[in-house]
mmCIF file of C-alpha atoms in Angstrom:
data_model
loop_
_atom_site.group_PDB
_atom_site.id
_atom_site.type_symbol
_atom_site.label_atom_id
_atom_site.label_comp_id
_atom_site.label_asym_id
_atom_site.label_seq_id
_atom_site.Cartn_x
_atom_site.Cartn_y
_atom_site.Cartn_z
ATOM 1 C CA MET A 1025 15.339 6.291 13.839
ATOM 2 C CA SER A 1026 11.824 7.801 12.100
ATOM 3 C CA LEU A 1027 8.703 6.279 10.234
ATOM 4 C CA TYR A 1028 7.484 9.854 9.081
ATOM 5 C CA ALA A 1029 4.306 8.333 9.205
ATOM 6 C CA THR A 1030 2.744 12.234 9.201
ATOM 7 C CA GLU A 1031 4.240 12.730 5.753
ATOM 8 C CA VAL A 1032 4.072 9.833 4.094
ATOM 9 C CA ASN A 1033 0.708 9.656 5.515
ATOM 10 C CA GLN A 1034 0.050 12.760 3.796
ATOM 11 C CA LEU A 1035 1.564 12.151 0.159
ATOM 12 C CA THR A 1036 -1.045 8.769 0.639
ATOM 13 C CA ALA A 1037 -3.338 10.813 1.543
ATOM 14 C CA ALA A 1038 -2.560 13.545 -2.523
ATOM 15 C CA TRP A 1039 -2.419 10.442 -4.291
ATOM 16 C CA LEU A 1040 -5.271 8.555 -3.100
ATOM 17 C CA ARG A 1041 -7.201 12.308 -3.686
ATOM 18 C CA ARG A 1042 -6.393 10.735 -7.664
ATOM 19 C CA THR A 1043 -6.993 8.131 -8.587
ATOM 20 C CA ASP A 1044 -10.581 6.396 -9.237
ATOM 21 C CA GLY A 1045 -11.491 2.960 -9.360
ATOM 22 C CA ALA A 1046 -10.216 0.050 -7.662
ATOM 23 C CA GLY A 1047 -6.752 -0.777 -7.322
ATOM 24 C CA VAL A 1048 -3.977 -1.144 -4.067
ATOM 25 C CA LEU A 1049 -1.063 2.194 -4.099
ATOM 26 C CA SER A 1050 1.924 2.238 -1.275
ATOM 27 C CA GLY A 1051 2.752 6.380 -0.514
ATOM 28 C CA ALA A 1052 5.653 4.236 1.925
ATOM 29 C CA GLY A 1053 6.919 3.345 -1.016
ATOM 30 C CA LEU A 1054 7.755 6.118 -2.926
ATOM 31 C CA TRP A 1055 7.811 8.444 -0.565
ATOM 32 C CA PRO A 1056 12.323 7.656 0.149
ATOM 33 C CA LEU A 1057 11.994 7.748 -3.550
ATOM 34 C CA LEU A 1058 10.913 11.088 -3.690
ATOM 35 C CA ALA A 1059 13.185 11.483 -0.524
ATOM 36 C CA VAL A 1060 16.583 10.538 -2.653
ATOM 37 C CA LEU A 1061 15.324 12.855 -5.392
ATOM 38 C CA ALA A 1062 14.889 15.753 -3.468
ATOM 39 C CA SER A 1063 18.082 16.110 -1.686
ATOM 40 C CA SER A 1064 19.490 15.103 -5.390
ATOM 41 C CA ALA A 1065 17.609 17.871 -7.708
ATOM 42 C CA ASP A 1066 18.983 20.854 -7.810
ATOM 43 C CA GLY A 1067 16.178 24.408 -9.253
ATOM 44 C CA PRO A 1068 12.657 24.642 -9.689
ATOM 45 C CA GLY A 1069 12.855 20.681 -9.224
ATOM 46 C CA ARG A 1070 14.622 20.510 -5.488
ATOM 47 C CA ALA A 1071 11.607 22.972 -4.447
ATOM 48 C CA GLU A 1072 8.630 20.983 -5.960
ATOM 49 C CA LEU A 1073 9.945 17.125 -5.119
ATOM 50 C CA ALA A 1074 10.743 18.862 -1.411
ATOM 51 C CA GLY A 1075 7.325 20.259 -1.724
ATOM 52 C CA ALA A 1076 5.509 16.508 -2.270
ATOM 53 C CA VAL A 1077 7.859 14.962 0.226
ATOM 54 C CA GLY A 1078 6.854 17.535 3.214
ATOM 55 C CA LEU A 1079 9.929 17.961 4.817
ATOM 56 C CA SER A 1080 13.698 20.542 3.182
ATOM 57 C CA ALA A 1081 15.892 18.820 0.535
ATOM 58 C CA ASP A 1082 18.446 19.193 2.772
ATOM 59 C CA GLU A 1083 17.327 16.764 5.201
ATOM 60 C CA SER A 1084 15.258 14.749 2.987
ATOM 61 C CA MET A 1085 18.647 11.861 1.861
ATOM 62 C CA ASP A 1086 18.552 11.104 5.631
ATOM 63 C CA ALA A 1087 14.864 11.045 6.175
ATOM 64 C CA ALA A 1088 14.902 8.712 3.498
ATOM 65 C CA ARG A 1089 17.450 5.892 4.949
ATOM 66 C CA ASP A 1090 15.162 6.445 8.318
ATOM 67 C CA VAL A 1091 12.508 5.408 6.820
ATOM 68 C CA LEU A 1092 13.792 2.367 5.213
ATOM 69 C CA LYS A 1093 15.659 1.053 8.082
ATOM 70 C CA ALA A 1094 12.776 1.396 9.869
ATOM 71 C CA LEU A 1095 10.341 0.250 8.006
ATOM 72 C CA ALA A 1096 13.604 -3.170 7.374
ATOM 73 C CA ASP A 1097 13.006 -3.213 11.446
ATOM 74 C CA LEU A 1098 9.418 -3.597 12.365
ATOM 75 C CA ASP A 1099 8.407 -6.990 12.497
ATOM 76 C CA GLY A 1100 6.198 -8.941 9.201
ATOM 77 C CA VAL A 1101 7.430 -5.297 7.223
ATOM 78 C CA ASP A 1102 10.256 -5.856 4.212
ATOM 79 C CA ALA A 1103 12.125 -2.821 3.055
ATOM 80 C CA ALA A 1104 14.785 -2.513 0.044
ATOM 81 C CA LEU A 1105 16.328 -0.452 -1.605
ATOM 82 C CA GLY A 1106 18.082 -0.756 -5.664
ATOM 83 C CA LEU A 1107 19.726 1.404 -7.985
ATOM 84 C CA TRP A 1108 21.209 0.294 -11.339
ATOM 85 C CA ALA A 1109 23.297 2.636 -13.680
ATOM 86 C CA GLN A 1110 25.378 2.184 -16.896
ATOM 87 C CA GLN A 1111 28.772 3.600 -17.307
ATOM 88 C CA ALA A 1112 28.013 5.996 -19.870
ATOM 89 C CA ALA A 1113 25.503 8.274 -16.277
ATOM 90 C CA GLN A 1114 29.104 8.419 -14.598
ATOM 91 C CA VAL A 1115 27.814 8.177 -10.877
ATOM 92 C CA ARG A 1116 28.939 9.347 -8.342
ATOM 93 C CA PRO A 1117 30.410 7.495 -5.703
ATOM 94 C CA GLU A 1118 30.131 10.433 -2.895
ATOM 95 C CA TRP A 1119 26.664 10.751 -4.172
ATOM 96 C CA ARG A 1120 25.827 6.640 -4.323
ATOM 97 C CA ASP A 1121 27.496 6.407 -0.959
ATOM 98 C CA THR A 1122 25.249 9.085 0.980
ATOM 99 C CA LEU A 1123 22.809 6.157 -0.320
ATOM 100 C CA PRO A 1124 20.285 3.825 2.155
ATOM 101 C CA ALA A 1125 21.853 0.145 2.644
ATOM 102 C CA GLY A 1126 20.661 -1.047 -0.621
ATOM 103 C CA THR A 1127 21.423 -3.467 -3.968
ATOM 104 C CA PHE A 1128 23.594 -1.371 -6.391
ATOM 105 C CA GLY A 1129 23.192 -3.076 -9.577
ATOM 106 C CA GLU A 1130 25.354 -2.103 -13.659
ATOM 107 C CA LEU A 1131 23.235 -2.080 -15.735
ATOM 108 C CA THR A 1132 24.121 -2.677 -19.797
ATOM 109 C CA GLY A 1133 21.856 -0.891 -21.838
ATOM 110 C CA ASP A 1134 20.409 -4.094 -23.204
ATOM 111 C CA SER A 1135 16.831 -4.716 -22.180
ATOM 112 C CA GLY A 1136 17.586 -8.684 -22.600
ATOM 113 C CA VAL A 1137 20.082 -8.741 -20.413
ATOM 114 C CA ASP A 1138 18.777 -6.038 -17.876
ATOM 115 C CA GLN A 1139 15.555 -6.670 -17.323
ATOM 116 C CA PRO A 1140 16.440 -9.785 -16.273
ATOM 117 C CA VAL A 1141 17.694 -8.894 -13.599
ATOM 118 C CA LEU A 1142 15.281 -6.053 -12.088
ATOM 119 C CA ASP A 1143 12.468 -8.450 -12.402
ATOM 120 C CA ALA A 1144 14.404 -10.929 -10.512
ATOM 121 C CA TRP A 1145 15.139 -8.599 -7.796
ATOM 122 C CA ALA A 1146 11.505 -7.871 -8.163
ATOM 123 C CA ARG A 1147 10.246 -11.438 -6.868
ATOM 124 C CA GLU A 1148 12.560 -12.216 -4.890
ATOM 125 C CA ARG A 1149 12.410 -8.931 -2.317
ATOM 126 C CA THR A 1150 8.952 -9.986 -2.571
ATOM 127 C CA HIS A 1151 9.086 -12.841 -1.728
ATOM 128 C CA GLY A 1152 6.852 -14.067 -5.511
ATOM 129 C CA LEU A 1153 3.641 -11.372 -5.229
ATOM 130 C CA ILE A 1154 5.064 -9.090 -8.068
ATOM 131 C CA GLU A 1155 6.767 -10.852 -10.880
ATOM 132 C CA ARG A 1156 8.188 -7.763 -12.897
ATOM 133 C CA PHE A 1157 9.799 -4.492 -12.007
ATOM 134 C CA PRO A 1158 8.059 -1.911 -13.073
ATOM 135 C CA VAL A 1159 9.873 0.170 -15.552
ATOM 136 C CA GLN A 1160 11.596 -1.118 -18.236
ATOM 137 C CA ALA A 1161 15.268 -1.331 -18.690
ATOM 138 C CA GLY A 1162 16.828 -0.698 -22.212
ATOM 139 C CA PRO A 1163 19.659 1.528 -24.013
ATOM 140 C CA GLU A 1164 18.122 5.175 -23.052
ATOM 141 C CA LEU A 1165 17.429 3.478 -19.108
ATOM 142 C CA MET A 1166 20.572 5.616 -17.927
ATOM 143 C CA LEU A 1167 19.644 4.641 -13.484
ATOM 144 C CA THR A 1168 17.195 3.466 -12.288
ATOM 145 C CA LEU A 1169 16.287 3.331 -8.215
ATOM 146 C CA ALA A 1170 13.579 0.978 -6.631
ATOM 147 C CA THR A 1171 12.127 0.821 -3.061
ATOM 148 C CA ALA A 1172 10.543 -3.163 -2.680
ATOM 149 C CA LEU A 1173 8.084 -3.753 0.396
ATOM 150 C CA ALA A 1174 6.238 -6.101 1.750
ATOM 151 C CA LEU A 1175 4.179 -6.865 4.778
ATOM 152 C CA ARG A 1176 2.605 -10.816 5.849
ATOM 153 C CA THR A 1177 0.599 -10.118 9.675
ATOM 154 C CA THR A 1178 -1.823 -13.485 10.819
ATOM 155 C CA TRP A 1179 -5.354 -12.583 11.925
ATOM 156 C CA GLN A 1180 -4.893 -12.171 15.947
ATOM 157 C CA ARG A 1181 -8.980 -13.909 14.945
ATOM 158 C CA THR A 1182 -9.183 -15.853 11.858
ATOM 159 C CA PHE A 1183 -12.368 -15.519 9.885
ATOM 160 C CA SER A 1184 -14.509 -18.553 9.131
ATOM 161 C CA ASP A 1185 -15.285 -18.830 4.777
ATOM 162 C CA GLU A 1186 -18.722 -19.275 3.796
ATOM 163 C CA SER A 1187 -20.268 -18.429 0.750
ATOM 164 C CA TRP A 1188 -21.867 -14.573 1.125
ATOM 165 C CA ARG A 1189 -25.002 -14.527 -1.653
ATOM 166 C CA VAL A 1190 -25.720 -10.271 -1.724
ATOM 167 C CA THR A 1191 -28.559 -8.938 -1.609
ATOM 168 C CA GLU A 1192 -28.392 -5.713 -2.552
ATOM 169 C CA GLY A 1193 -26.057 -2.712 -4.491
ATOM 170 C CA ALA A 1194 -23.340 -3.752 -7.232
ATOM 171 C CA TRP A 1195 -22.431 -6.414 -5.354
ATOM 172 C CA ALA A 1196 -26.151 -7.764 -5.863
ATOM 173 C CA GLY A 1197 -27.103 -11.359 -7.112
ATOM 174 C CA ARG A 1198 -22.977 -12.254 -6.290
ATOM 175 C CA ARG A 1199 -22.135 -15.270 -4.020
ATOM 176 C CA LEU A 1200 -19.110 -14.117 -2.171
ATOM 177 C CA ALA A 1201 -16.365 -15.672 -0.685
ATOM 178 C CA GLY A 1202 -17.469 -14.845 2.544
ATOM 179 C CA LEU A 1203 -15.660 -14.443 5.565
ATOM 180 C CA GLN A 1204 -16.808 -14.008 9.043
ATOM 181 C CA ARG A 1205 -16.066 -13.358 12.408
ATOM 182 C CA THR A 1206 -17.610 -11.875 15.910
ATOM 183 C CA THR A 1207 -15.344 -10.412 18.243
ATOM 184 C CA PRO A 1208 -15.617 -8.654 21.674
ATOM 185 C CA ASP A 1209 -13.702 -5.007 21.779
ATOM 186 C CA ALA A 1210 -17.219 -3.418 20.028
ATOM 187 C CA ASP A 1211 -14.506 -0.872 19.190
ATOM 188 C CA ASP A 1212 -12.743 -2.329 16.169
ATOM 189 C CA LEU A 1213 -15.285 -0.433 13.991
ATOM 190 C CA ARG A 1214 -15.165 3.602 14.136
ATOM 191 C CA VAL A 1215 -17.201 5.896 12.447
ATOM 192 C CA ALA A 1216 -17.108 9.372 11.815
ATOM 193 C CA ASP A 1217 -17.992 12.338 9.349
ATOM 194 C CA THR A 1218 -15.844 13.751 6.872
ATOM 195 C CA ASP A 1219 -15.334 15.823 3.610
ATOM 196 C CA ALA A 1220 -15.550 12.778 2.115
ATOM 197 C CA GLY A 1221 -19.610 12.272 3.706
ATOM 198 C CA PRO A 1222 -19.783 9.769 6.440
ATOM 199 C CA VAL A 1223 -17.127 6.704 6.513
ATOM 200 C CA THR A 1224 -17.267 3.639 8.904
ATOM 201 C CA LEU A 1225 -13.746 1.931 9.538
ATOM 202 C CA THR A 1226 -13.599 -1.671 10.863
ATOM 203 C CA ARG A 1227 -9.598 -2.297 12.064
ATOM 204 C CA VAL A 1228 -8.670 -6.528 11.632
ATOM 205 C CA SER A 1229 -5.633 -6.254 13.938
ATOM 206 C CA GLY A 1230 -2.499 -8.878 12.899
ATOM 207 C CA ASP A 1231 -0.693 -10.511 15.370
ATOM 208 C CA ASN A 1232 2.371 -8.962 15.075
ATOM 209 C CA GLY A 1233 1.808 -5.566 15.073
ATOM 210 C CA LEU A 1234 0.139 -4.488 12.078
ATOM 211 C CA ASP A 1235 -3.362 -3.755 11.196
ATOM 212 C CA VAL A 1236 -6.272 -3.652 8.150
ATOM 213 C CA HIS A 1237 -8.424 -0.729 8.260
ATOM 214 C CA LEU A 1238 -12.163 -1.745 6.388
ATOM 215 C CA VAL A 1239 -13.205 0.753 4.882
ATOM 216 C CA LEU A 1240 -16.592 1.819 3.645
ATOM 217 C CA GLY A 1241 -18.925 5.344 2.228
ATOM 218 C CA ALA A 1242 -21.874 5.693 0.852
ATOM 219 C CA PRO A 1243 -22.973 4.143 -2.131
ATOM 220 C CA ASP A 1244 -22.044 7.293 -4.137
ATOM 221 C CA ALA A 1245 -18.513 8.509 -2.508
ATOM 222 C CA ALA A 1246 -15.573 8.354 -4.896
ATOM 223 C CA SER A 1247 -12.705 5.958 -3.783
ATOM 224 C CA GLY A 1248 -10.242 7.624 -3.161
ATOM 225 C CA GLU A 1249 -12.209 11.369 -1.808
ATOM 226 C CA LEU A 1250 -13.440 8.788 0.831
ATOM 227 C CA LEU A 1251 -9.789 7.257 1.981
ATOM 228 C CA ALA A 1252 -7.983 10.017 2.009
ATOM 229 C CA ALA A 1253 -10.675 10.907 4.043
ATOM 230 C CA ALA A 1254 -10.396 8.203 6.089
ATOM 231 C CA VAL A 1255 -6.587 8.252 6.599
ATOM 232 C CA PRO A 1256 -6.174 11.118 9.363
ATOM 233 C CA LEU A 1257 -9.442 9.115 11.231
ATOM 234 C CA LEU A 1258 -6.601 6.753 11.841
ATOM 235 C CA ALA A 1259 -5.568 8.712 15.146
ATOM 236 C CA GLY A 1260 -9.198 8.360 16.603
ATOM 237 C CA ASP A 1261 -9.752 12.307 17.086
ATOM 238 C CA ALA A 1262 -12.865 13.692 18.752
ATOM 239 C CA GLY A 1263 -15.148 13.437 15.735
ATOM 240 C CA VAL A 1264 -14.039 9.573 15.449
ATOM 241 C CA THR A 1265 -16.931 7.402 17.263
ATOM 242 C CA GLY A 1266 -16.699 3.926 18.294
ATOM 243 C CA GLY A 1267 -18.957 0.503 17.990
ATOM 244 C CA ALA A 1268 -19.465 0.961 21.899
ATOM 245 C CA ALA A 1269 -20.788 3.688 21.733
ATOM 246 C CA LEU A 1270 -23.083 3.396 18.864
ATOM 247 C CA LEU A 1271 -24.279 0.280 20.674
ATOM 248 C CA GLU A 1272 -25.553 1.844 23.805
ATOM 249 C CA SER A 1273 -27.100 4.505 21.809
ATOM 250 C CA GLY A 1274 -28.407 2.189 18.965
ATOM 251 C CA ASP A 1275 -28.652 4.890 16.520
ATOM 252 C CA VAL A 1276 -26.622 2.916 13.579
ATOM 253 C CA ASP A 1277 -29.063 4.253 10.930
ATOM 254 C CA PRO A 1278 -26.244 7.117 10.050
ATOM 255 C CA TRP A 1279 -23.306 4.632 8.397
ATOM 256 C CA PRO A 1280 -22.306 3.059 5.796
ATOM 257 C CA GLY A 1281 -23.194 -1.040 6.866
ATOM 258 C CA VAL A 1282 -23.791 -0.787 10.561
ATOM 259 C CA THR A 1283 -27.204 -2.201 12.084
ATOM 260 C CA THR A 1284 -27.339 -4.052 15.028
ATOM 261 C CA VAL A 1285 -27.995 -8.067 15.509
ATOM 262 C CA SER A 1286 -29.108 -10.850 17.974
ATOM 263 C CA ALA A 1287 -25.518 -12.551 20.162
ATOM 264 C CA GLN A 1288 -24.913 -14.161 22.596
ATOM 265 C CA ARG A 1289 -22.837 -11.355 23.996
ATOM 266 C CA PRO A 1290 -22.203 -7.770 23.566
ATOM 267 C CA GLY A 1291 -19.105 -7.341 20.649
ATOM 268 C CA LEU A 1292 -18.950 -6.931 16.766
ATOM 269 C CA VAL A 1293 -20.253 -9.169 13.886
ATOM 270 C CA LEU A 1294 -18.449 -8.584 10.809
ATOM 271 C CA LYS A 1295 -18.609 -9.475 7.792
ATOM 272 C CA THR A 1296 -16.802 -9.186 4.025
ATOM 273 C CA ALA A 1297 -15.172 -10.605 1.236
ATOM 274 C CA ARG A 1298 -11.587 -12.044 0.341
ATOM 275 C CA PHE A 1299 -9.914 -10.303 -2.742
ATOM 276 C CA THR A 1300 -7.289 -9.914 -3.999
ATOM 277 C CA VAL A 1301 -6.260 -6.881 -5.363
ATOM 278 C CA ARG A 1302 -3.422 -5.833 -8.467
ATOM 279 C CA SER A 1303 -2.270 -2.985 -9.681
ATOM 280 C CA GLN A 1304 0.324 -0.522 -11.778
ATOM 281 C CA HIS A 1305 1.087 2.977 -11.871
ATOM 282 C CA ASP A 1306 2.225 5.690 -14.044
ATOM 283 C CA LEU A 1307 3.431 8.057 -11.792
ATOM 284 C CA LEU A 1308 4.062 10.476 -13.893
ATOM 285 C CA ARG A 1309 -0.111 10.690 -14.492
ATOM 286 C CA HIS A 1310 0.300 12.501 -11.492
ATOM 287 C CA ALA A 1311 3.921 14.085 -11.928
ATOM 288 C CA ASP A 1312 2.699 17.259 -9.420
ATOM 289 C CA VAL A 1313 1.313 15.571 -6.941
ATOM 290 C CA PHE A 1314 4.805 13.529 -6.270
ATOM 291 C CA GLY A 1315 7.029 17.078 -8.120
ATOM 292 C CA LEU A 1316 7.683 15.150 -10.558
ATOM 293 C CA ARG A 1317 6.794 17.729 -13.596
ATOM 294 C CA THR A 1318 9.764 19.623 -13.597
ATOM 295 C CA VAL A 1319 12.363 16.930 -13.701
ATOM 296 C CA SER A 1320 10.774 15.064 -15.968
ATOM 297 C CA ARG A 1321 11.396 17.719 -18.521
ATOM 298 C CA PRO A 1322 13.890 17.853 -21.446
ATOM 299 C CA ASP A 1323 15.816 21.026 -21.132
ATOM 300 C CA ARG A 1324 17.748 20.760 -18.952
ATOM 301 C CA GLY A 1325 19.467 18.233 -16.594
ATOM 302 C CA HIS A 1326 18.192 18.167 -13.053
ATOM 303 C CA PHE A 1327 19.954 15.476 -10.330
ATOM 304 C CA PRO A 1328 23.822 17.556 -9.756
ATOM 305 C CA ALA A 1329 24.681 15.377 -6.804
ATOM 306 C CA ILE A 1330 24.172 12.300 -9.120
ATOM 307 C CA GLY A 1331 26.384 13.048 -11.327
ATOM 308 C CA PRO A 1332 27.665 14.854 -14.420
ATOM 309 C CA VAL A 1333 25.647 13.060 -17.905
ATOM 310 C CA PRO A 1334 22.180 15.058 -17.247
ATOM 311 C CA LEU A 1335 19.538 13.674 -15.902
ATOM 312 C CA ARG A 1336 15.574 13.841 -16.529
ATOM 313 C CA VAL A 1337 12.473 10.859 -14.928
ATOM 314 C CA ASP A 1338 12.041 9.314 -18.000
ATOM 315 C CA GLN A 1339 10.103 6.669 -15.936
ATOM 316 C CA ALA A 1340 7.992 6.572 -12.420
ATOM 317 C CA LYS A 1341 5.567 3.500 -12.184
ATOM 318 C CA GLN A 1342 5.230 1.167 -9.298
ATOM 319 C CA ALA A 1343 3.635 -2.687 -8.687
ATOM 320 C CA ALA A 1344 1.413 -3.329 -6.124
ATOM 321 C CA VAL A 1345 -0.631 -6.189 -4.963
ATOM 322 C CA ALA A 1346 -2.934 -6.541 -1.864
ATOM 323 C CA ILE A 1347 -4.298 -9.694 -0.383
ATOM 324 C CA PHE A 1348 -6.856 -11.033 1.756
ATOM 325 C CA SER A 1349 -7.711 -13.739 3.424
ATOM 326 C CA ALA A 1350 -9.445 -15.614 6.186
ATOM 327 C CA VAL A 1351 -6.571 -16.193 8.047
ATOM 328 C CA GLY A 1352 -4.267 -12.459 7.557
ATOM 329 C CA PHE A 1353 -2.812 -9.749 5.254
ATOM 330 C CA GLU A 1354 -0.436 -9.669 3.066
ATOM 331 C CA ALA A 1355 0.833 -6.899 0.580
ATOM 332 C CA ALA A 1356 3.525 -6.004 -1.995
ATOM 333 C CA ALA A 1357 4.397 -3.429 -4.069
ATOM 334 C CA VAL A 1358 8.126 -2.508 -6.479
ATOM 335 C CA THR A 1359 8.582 1.605 -6.471
ATOM 336 C CA ALA A 1360 10.784 2.182 -9.528
ATOM 337 C CA ILE A 1361 12.017 5.728 -11.247
ATOM 338 C CA GLY A 1362 13.697 5.243 -14.584
ATOM 339 C CA LEU A 1363 16.357 7.916 -15.154
ATOM 340 C CA ARG A 1364 17.354 8.814 -18.950
ATOM 341 C CA ALA A 1365 20.291 11.534 -20.394
ATOM 342 C CA VAL A 1366 18.466 15.101 -21.057
ATOM 343 C CA SER A 1367 20.321 14.671 -24.845
ATOM 344 C CA MET A 1368 20.419 10.647 -26.025
ATOM 345 C CA PRO A 1369 17.320 9.696 -27.646
ATOM 346 C CA VAL A 1370 -32.794 -15.221 19.238
ATOM 347 C CA HIS A 1371 -30.597 -13.510 22.949
ATOM 348 C CA ASN A 1372 -30.507 -10.821 24.937
ATOM 349 C CA ALA A 1373 -28.311 -9.123 24.408
ATOM 350 C CA ARG A 1374 -27.131 -6.897 21.177
ATOM 351 C CA ALA A 1375 -24.133 -6.798 19.272
ATOM 352 C CA ILE A 1376 -23.192 -4.498 16.690
ATOM 353 C CA ALA A 1377 -22.176 -5.783 12.968
ATOM 354 C CA VAL A 1378 -21.120 -4.224 10.215
ATOM 355 C CA GLY A 1379 -21.337 -5.319 6.405
ATOM 356 C CA TYR A 1380 -19.404 -4.622 3.777
ATOM 357 C CA ASP A 1381 -21.623 -6.064 0.975
ATOM 358 C CA ARG A 1382 -20.422 -3.681 -1.694
ATOM 359 C CA PRO A 1383 -17.568 -1.983 -3.092
ATOM 360 C CA PHE A 1384 -15.090 -0.668 0.155
ATOM 361 C CA GLY A 1385 -11.111 0.503 1.182
ATOM 362 C CA PHE A 1386 -8.315 -0.426 2.654
ATOM 363 C CA LEU A 1387 -5.653 0.396 4.323
ATOM 364 C CA ALA A 1388 -2.687 -1.438 5.668
ATOM 365 C CA VAL A 1389 -1.852 0.205 9.035
ATOM 366 C CA HIS A 1390 1.108 0.029 11.522
ATOM 367 C CA ARG A 1391 -0.549 0.689 14.471
ATOM 368 C CA ASP A 1392 1.936 1.753 16.520
ATOM 369 C CA SER A 1393 2.869 4.612 14.592
ATOM 370 C CA GLY A 1394 -0.141 4.984 12.678
ATOM 371 C CA LEU A 1395 1.700 4.900 9.200
ATOM 372 C CA VAL A 1396 -0.378 4.053 6.474
ATOM 373 C CA LEU A 1397 1.298 1.357 4.233
ATOM 374 C CA PHE A 1398 -1.040 0.513 2.058
ATOM 375 C CA ALA A 1399 -3.974 1.588 0.698
ATOM 376 C CA GLY A 1400 -6.751 0.491 -2.066
ATOM 377 C CA TRP A 1401 -10.182 -0.243 -3.289
ATOM 378 C CA VAL A 1402 -11.423 -2.988 -3.612
ATOM 379 C CA ASP A 1403 -14.763 -3.583 -6.076
ATOM 380 C CA ALA A 1404 -13.959 -6.583 -7.214
ATOM 381 C CA PRO A 1405 -13.860 -9.441 -4.264
ATOM 382 C CA ASP A 1406 -13.508 -12.973 -4.721
ATOM 383 C CA ASP A 1407 -16.543 -15.528 -5.788
ATOM 384 C CA TRP A 1408 -17.153 -17.819 -3.647
ATOM 385 C CA ALA A 1409 -16.071 -21.574 -4.518
ATOM 386 C CA PRO A 1410 -17.363 -24.426 -2.783
ATOM 387 C CA PRO A 1411 -13.289 -26.976 -1.643
ATOM 388 C CA ALA A 1412 -13.124 -30.044 -3.733
ATOM 389 C CA PRO A 1413 -14.257 -33.651 -2.529
ATOM 390 C CA GLY A 1414 -10.730 -33.746 0.545
ATOM 391 C CA GLU A 1415 -9.412 -30.213 0.061
ATOM 392 C CA GLN A 1416 -8.527 -27.868 3.622
ATOM 393 C CA ARG A 1417 -9.442 -25.005 4.218
ATOM 394 C CA GLN A 1418 -6.496 -23.125 4.144
ATOM 395 C CA ARG A 1419 -5.237 -23.061 7.947
ATOM 396 C CA PRO A 1420 -3.591 -20.114 10.096
ATOM 397 C CA GLY A 1421 0.310 -20.319 9.468
ATOM 398 C CA ALA A 1422 0.680 -21.616 5.874
ATOM 399 C CA MET A 1423 0.418 -18.088 4.111
ATOM 400 C CA ARG A 1424 3.909 -18.004 5.953
ATOM 401 C CA GLU A 1425 4.784 -21.500 5.502
ATOM 402 C CA ARG A 1426 3.997 -20.610 1.853
ATOM 403 C CA LEU A 1427 6.080 -17.232 1.449
ATOM 404 C CA PRO A 1428 9.991 -17.868 2.090
ATOM 405 C CA ARG A 1429 12.294 -14.727 2.618
ATOM 406 C CA PRO A 1430 14.503 -14.010 0.892
ATOM 407 C CA GLY A 1431 18.023 -16.639 1.234
ATOM 408 C CA GLU A 1432 16.064 -19.651 3.035
#
């Protein structure tokens, strides 16, 4: 069983290079759908989709099954596939049987009936984080294929909640919902020179093999280029320098956000802001990146393996959310592709320190494989609000308690 981390990360990086501004996305949620379509298409569209997937079309269906199964087996990750089709689409049973295991349902063509069913699936599969299925139901939606991806992790070392007044940069003058912690491993911080300029990454480790890497670049760095440049740094190549080496040399000035501070013992002082980021992506805006250019054209059908009715891609969308708090991180994405018929309408020791006090990025990563599950950019963090009298801050584990798994 393989996560195909290299191929998925390449798609994620290509997508990030096309983004502009704040948001969150999941290439891991999109990749299996493109792999299914690649194996089901013919003509130039088959080659374009295979190019986006990074594998031959002949091996893409097996790869899609492997990725969804491997994702679902990861601790803290839920992954699901859904397929719904009208009877008029005449889906071949033999094609459906090759799909990864998942939910299979029928579309009536009535949006008043179909949309609530699709929305309920999105809510259930993401523990309520995604309320609406991103593709719109209606008479022209002959078939929709979707993935739902959700992850949760609790920090190995939690943060303290505190008010943080920022004095410089894009957030100057704001009082943010600050998060701070000190940890002994300075190498949780890493720096590197990239095509997008100097990059600072700080790893925040979860308790179930999932990490979040906070990404900071120069103030004028483009968000998408910066995050794309950070993806290959997760492997820790020769160009990456750890925080311990920086602390020993004292040469911290070139690196975004990095300083040294007085501390009781060597380590890493991390300060950042609590955030919630939500995004809606129209994937057809970047159809060439995802291999969807040809298969969305209305001149002919592109998926003969699915059935005799000529079909083309009409909608391709993703809804995603990411929440970073004092106790942990949770994120979810529902990605859906809709097909329509072509013919139808003071201390002695020193510690390294980093402050994320202006717009920054993040990468949520499966630690062992390096697979990037979610990537995003923060330019609107939460403002500080003091607790009301008698109110208690969220304790570790509360996030898990309030988000039951499906069926509980």
